[in-house]
JSON list of C-alpha atoms in Angstrom, two decimals:
[
{"chain": "A", "resi": 1229, "resn": "MET", "atom": "CA", "xyz": [0.00, 0.00, 0.00]},
{"chain": "A", "resi": 1230, "resn": "ILE", "atom": "CA", "xyz": [2.76, 2.47, 0.94]},
{"chain": "A", "resi": 1231, "resn": "ALA", "atom": "CA", "xyz": [4.72, 1.57, -2.21]},
{"chain": "A", "resi": 1232, "resn": "LYS", "atom": "CA", "xyz": [1.64, 2.37, -4.32]},
{"chain": "A", "resi": 1233, "resn": "LEU", "atom": "CA", "xyz": [1.20, 5.68, -2.51]},
{"chain": "A", "resi": 1234, "resn": "VAL", "atom": "CA", "xyz": [4.86, 6.61, -3.03]},
{"chain": "A", "resi": 1235, "resn": "LYS", "atom": "CA", "xyz": [4.56, 5.73, -6.73]},
{"chain": "A", "resi": 1236, "resn": "LEU", "atom": "CA", "xyz": [1.35, 7.78, -7.04]},
{"chain": "A", "resi": 1237, "resn": "VAL", "atom": "CA", "xyz": [2.99, 10.80, -5.39]},
{"chain": "A", "resi": 1238, "resn": "ALA", "atom": "CA", "xyz": [6.03, 10.45, -7.67]},
{"chain": "A", "resi": 1239, "resn": "VAL", "atom": "CA", "xyz": [3.81, 10.28, -10.78]},
{"chain": "A", "resi": 1240, "resn": "ALA", "atom": "CA", "xyz": [1.75, 13.27, -9.59]},
{"chain": "A", "resi": 1241, "resn": "THR", "atom": "CA", "xyz": [4.90, 15.28, -8.90]},
{"chain": "A", "resi": 1242, "resn": "LEU", "atom": "CA", "xyz": [6.30, 14.40, -12.33]},
{"chain": "A", "resi": 1243, "resn": "ALA", "atom": "CA", "xyz": [3.00, 15.33, -14.02]},
{"chain": "A", "resi": 1244, "resn": "LEU", "atom": "CA", "xyz": [2.92, 18.61, -12.12]},
{"chain": "A", "resi": 1245, "resn": "GLY", "atom": "CA", "xyz": [6.51, 19.32, -13.15]},
{"chain": "A", "resi": 1246, "resn": "ILE", "atom": "CA", "xyz": [5.72, 18.60, -16.78]},
{"chain": "A", "resi": 1247, "resn": "SER", "atom": "CA", "xyz": [2.60, 20.77, -16.78]},
{"chain": "A", "resi": 1248, "resn": "SER", "atom": "CA", "xyz": [4.51, 23.61, -15.10]},
{"chain": "A", "resi": 1249, "resn": "ALA", "atom": "CA", "xyz": [7.28, 23.34, -17.70]},
{"chain": "A", "resi": 1250, "resn": "TRP", "atom": "CA", "xyz": [4.62, 23.29, -20.44]},
{"chain": "A", "resi": 1251, "resn": "ALA", "atom": "CA", "xyz": [2.96, 26.44, -19.08]},
{"chain": "A", "resi": 1252, "resn": "GLN", "atom": "CA", "xyz": [6.33, 28.20, -18.85]},
{"chain": "A", "resi": 1253, "resn": "GLY", "atom": "CA", "xyz": [7.63, 26.90, -22.20]},
{"chain": "A", "resi": 1254, "resn": "VAL", "atom": "CA", "xyz": [10.11, 29.05, -24.04]},
{"chain": "A", "resi": 1255, "resn": "THR", "atom": "CA", "xyz": [8.67, 30.73, -27.13]},
{"chain": "A", "resi": 1256, "resn": "HIS", "atom": "CA", "xyz": [10.65, 30.96, -30.36]},
{"chain": "A", "resi": 1257, "resn": "GLU", "atom": "CA", "xyz": [9.93, 33.25, -33.31]},
{"chain": "A", "resi": 1258, "resn": "GLY", "atom": "CA", "xyz": [11.77, 33.11, -36.59]},
{"chain": "A", "resi": 1259, "resn": "THR", "atom": "CA", "xyz": [11.76, 32.76, -40.35]},
{"chain": "A", "resi": 1260, "resn": "VAL", "atom": "CA", "xyz": [11.01, 29.47, -42.09]},
{"chain": "A", "resi": 1261, "resn": "VAL", "atom": "CA", "xyz": [14.16, 28.40, -43.98]},
{"chain": "A", "resi": 1262, "resn": "ASP", "atom": "CA", "xyz": [12.81, 25.01, -45.10]},
{"chain": "A", "resi": 1263, "resn": "THR", "atom": "CA", "xyz": [9.61, 23.04, -44.62]},
{"chain": "A", "resi": 1264, "resn": "MET", "atom": "CA", "xyz": [8.14, 19.64, -45.42]},
{"chain": "A", "resi": 1265, "resn": "ASN", "atom": "CA", "xyz": [5.07, 17.61, -44.49]},
{"chain": "A", "resi": 1266, "resn": "GLY", "atom": "CA", "xyz": [4.96, 13.96, -43.55]},
{"chain": "A", "resi": 1267, "resn": "GLY", "atom": "CA", "xyz": [2.85, 11.64, -41.40]},
{"chain": "A", "resi": 1268, "resn": "GLY", "atom": "CA", "xyz": [0.39, 14.38, -40.46]},
{"chain": "A", "resi": 1269, "resn": "TYR", "atom": "CA", "xyz": [3.15, 16.70, -39.24]},
{"chain": "A", "resi": 1270, "resn": "THR", "atom": "CA", "xyz": [4.68, 19.86, -40.63]},
{"chain": "A", "resi": 1271, "resn": "TYR", "atom": "CA", "xyz": [8.44, 20.11, -40.15]},
{"chain": "A", "resi": 1272, "resn": "VAL", "atom": "CA", "xyz": [9.86, 23.63, -40.24]},
{"chain": "A", "resi": 1273, "resn": "GLN", "atom": "CA", "xyz": [13.47, 24.73, -40.11]},
{"chain": "A", "resi": 1274, "resn": "ILE", "atom": "CA", "xyz": [13.38, 28.03, -38.22]},
{"chain": "A", "resi": 1275, "resn": "LYS", "atom": "CA", "xyz": [16.08, 30.72, -38.32]},
{"chain": "A", "resi": 1276, "resn": "GLU", "atom": "CA", "xyz": [15.91, 32.62, -35.05]},
{"chain": "A", "resi": 1277, "resn": "SER", "atom": "CA", "xyz": [18.33, 35.51, -34.51]},
{"chain": "A", "resi": 1278, "resn": "ASP", "atom": "CA", "xyz": [21.47, 33.48, -33.75]},
{"chain": "A", "resi": 1279, "resn": "LYS", "atom": "CA", "xyz": [20.42, 29.86, -34.28]},
{"chain": "A", "resi": 1280, "resn": "THR", "atom": "CA", "xyz": [18.63, 27.60, -36.74]},
{"chain": "A", "resi": 1281, "resn": "PHE", "atom": "CA", "xyz": [16.66, 24.54, -35.63]},
{"chain": "A", "resi": 1282, "resn": "TRP", "atom": "CA", "xyz": [13.96, 22.12, -36.79]},
{"chain": "A", "resi": 1283, "resn": "ALA", "atom": "CA", "xyz": [10.51, 21.96, -35.19]},
{"chain": "A", "resi": 1284, "resn": "ALA", "atom": "CA", "xyz": [7.57, 19.64, -35.87]},
{"chain": "A", "resi": 1285, "resn": "GLY", "atom": "CA", "xyz": [3.89, 20.17, -35.13]},
{"chain": "A", "resi": 1286, "resn": "PRO", "atom": "CA", "xyz": [0.44, 19.39, -36.50]},
{"chain": "A", "resi": 1287, "resn": "GLN", "atom": "CA", "xyz": [0.28, 19.83, -40.28]},
{"chain": "A", "resi": 1288, "resn": "ILE", "atom": "CA", "xyz": [-0.36, 23.38, -41.52]},
{"chain": "A", "resi": 1289, "resn": "GLU", "atom": "CA", "xyz": [0.21, 25.42, -44.68]},
{"chain": "A", "resi": 1290, "resn": "VAL", "atom": "CA", "xyz": [3.52, 27.24, -44.30]},
{"chain": "A", "resi": 1291, "resn": "SER", "atom": "CA", "xyz": [6.05, 28.49, -46.83]},
{"chain": "A", "resi": 1292, "resn": "LYS", "atom": "CA", "xyz": [9.72, 29.41, -46.87]},
{"chain": "A", "resi": 1293, "resn": "GLY", "atom": "CA", "xyz": [10.07, 33.02, -45.75]},
{"chain": "A", "resi": 1294, "resn": "ASP", "atom": "CA", "xyz": [7.01, 32.95, -43.44]},
{"chain": "A", "resi": 1295, "resn": "THR", "atom": "CA", "xyz": [7.47, 34.10, -39.86]},
{"chain": "A", "resi": 1296, "resn": "VAL", "atom": "CA", "xyz": [6.33, 31.50, -37.33]},
{"chain": "A", "resi": 1297, "resn": "VAL", "atom": "CA", "xyz": [6.03, 31.23, -33.56]},
{"chain": "A", "resi": 1298, "resn": "VAL", "atom": "CA", "xyz": [6.40, 27.95, -31.64]},
{"chain": "A", "resi": 1299, "resn": "GLN", "atom": "CA", "xyz": [6.48, 27.10, -27.94]},
{"chain": "A", "resi": 1300, "resn": "GLU", "atom": "CA", "xyz": [8.92, 24.51, -26.60]},
{"chain": "A", "resi": 1301, "resn": "GLN", "atom": "CA", "xyz": [7.37, 21.25, -25.50]},
{"chain": "A", "resi": 1302, "resn": "MET", "atom": "CA", "xyz": [9.88, 18.46, -26.06]},
{"chain": "A", "resi": 1303, "resn": "TRP", "atom": "CA", "xyz": [13.33, 18.31, -27.66]},
{"chain": "A", "resi": 1304, "resn": "MET", "atom": "CA", "xyz": [14.41, 15.02, -29.27]},
{"chain": "A", "resi": 1305, "resn": "ASN", "atom": "CA", "xyz": [17.95, 14.11, -30.32]},
{"chain": "A", "resi": 1306, "resn": "ASP", "atom": "CA", "xyz": [18.60, 11.90, -33.36]},
{"chain": "A", "resi": 1307, "resn": "PHE", "atom": "CA", "xyz": [14.88, 11.68, -34.21]},
{"chain": "A", "resi": 1308, "resn": "THR", "atom": "CA", "xyz": [14.13, 9.57, -37.30]},
{"chain": "A", "resi": 1309, "resn": "SER", "atom": "CA", "xyz": [11.00, 10.27, -39.30]},
{"chain": "A", "resi": 1310, "resn": "LYS", "atom": "CA", "xyz": [10.19, 7.05, -41.13]},
{"chain": "A", "resi": 1311, "resn": "THR", "atom": "CA", "xyz": [7.70, 8.91, -43.34]},
{"chain": "A", "resi": 1312, "resn": "LEU", "atom": "CA", "xyz": [10.36, 11.38, -44.51]},
{"chain": "A", "resi": 1313, "resn": "ASN", "atom": "CA", "xyz": [13.17, 8.80, -44.35]},
{"chain": "A", "resi": 1314, "resn": "ARG", "atom": "CA", "xyz": [15.27, 11.39, -42.54]},
{"chain": "A", "resi": 1315, "resn": "THR", "atom": "CA", "xyz": [17.01, 11.73, -39.19]},
{"chain": "A", "resi": 1316, "resn": "PHE", "atom": "CA", "xyz": [17.09, 15.11, -37.47]},
{"chain": "A", "resi": 1317, "resn": "ASP", "atom": "CA", "xyz": [20.08, 15.75, -35.16]},
{"chain": "A", "resi": 1318, "resn": "GLU", "atom": "CA", "xyz": [17.82, 17.80, -32.91]},
{"chain": "A", "resi": 1319, "resn": "LEU", "atom": "CA", "xyz": [14.05, 18.30, -33.29]},
{"chain": "A", "resi": 1320, "resn": "LEU", "atom": "CA", "xyz": [11.63, 20.37, -31.22]},
{"chain": "A", "resi": 1321, "resn": "PHE", "atom": "CA", "xyz": [8.13, 18.93, -30.99]},
{"chain": "A", "resi": 1322, "resn": "VAL", "atom": "CA", "xyz": [5.45, 21.59, -30.55]},
{"chain": "A", "resi": 1323, "resn": "GLY", "atom": "CA", "xyz": [1.69, 21.55, -30.05]},
{"chain": "A", "resi": 1324, "resn": "ARG", "atom": "CA", "xyz": [1.21, 24.03, -32.88]},
{"chain": "A", "resi": 1325, "resn": "ILE", "atom": "CA", "xyz": [3.00, 26.23, -35.37]},
{"chain": "A", "resi": 1326, "resn": "ASP", "atom": "CA", "xyz": [1.55, 29.72, -35.63]},
{"chain": "A", "resi": 1327, "resn": "LYS", "atom": "CA", "xyz": [2.14, 31.96, -38.64]},
{"chain": "A", "resi": 1328, "resn": "LYS", "atom": "CA", "xyz": [2.65, 35.57, -37.71]}
]
């Protein structure tokens, strides 16, 4: 019984930590350098002031040169998209990609 309670508290604490991180997620705004769709996702390469990175979110219409805003949710290293047959060194998964 105590082991179950400890596990429940640990899971609740983890969930609370994740939701807090989600609510305080870092926002990125930049220009779309490259984009592609696959498996229901839109992948965008974003050039933000001093860095360029890939992000993936639910599929939308977006073009090179568009300005987009994304909020950090989860970074993945060496992520392979089987649909695109491509591995991304670093990929930011987001809940949505907003055009500005």
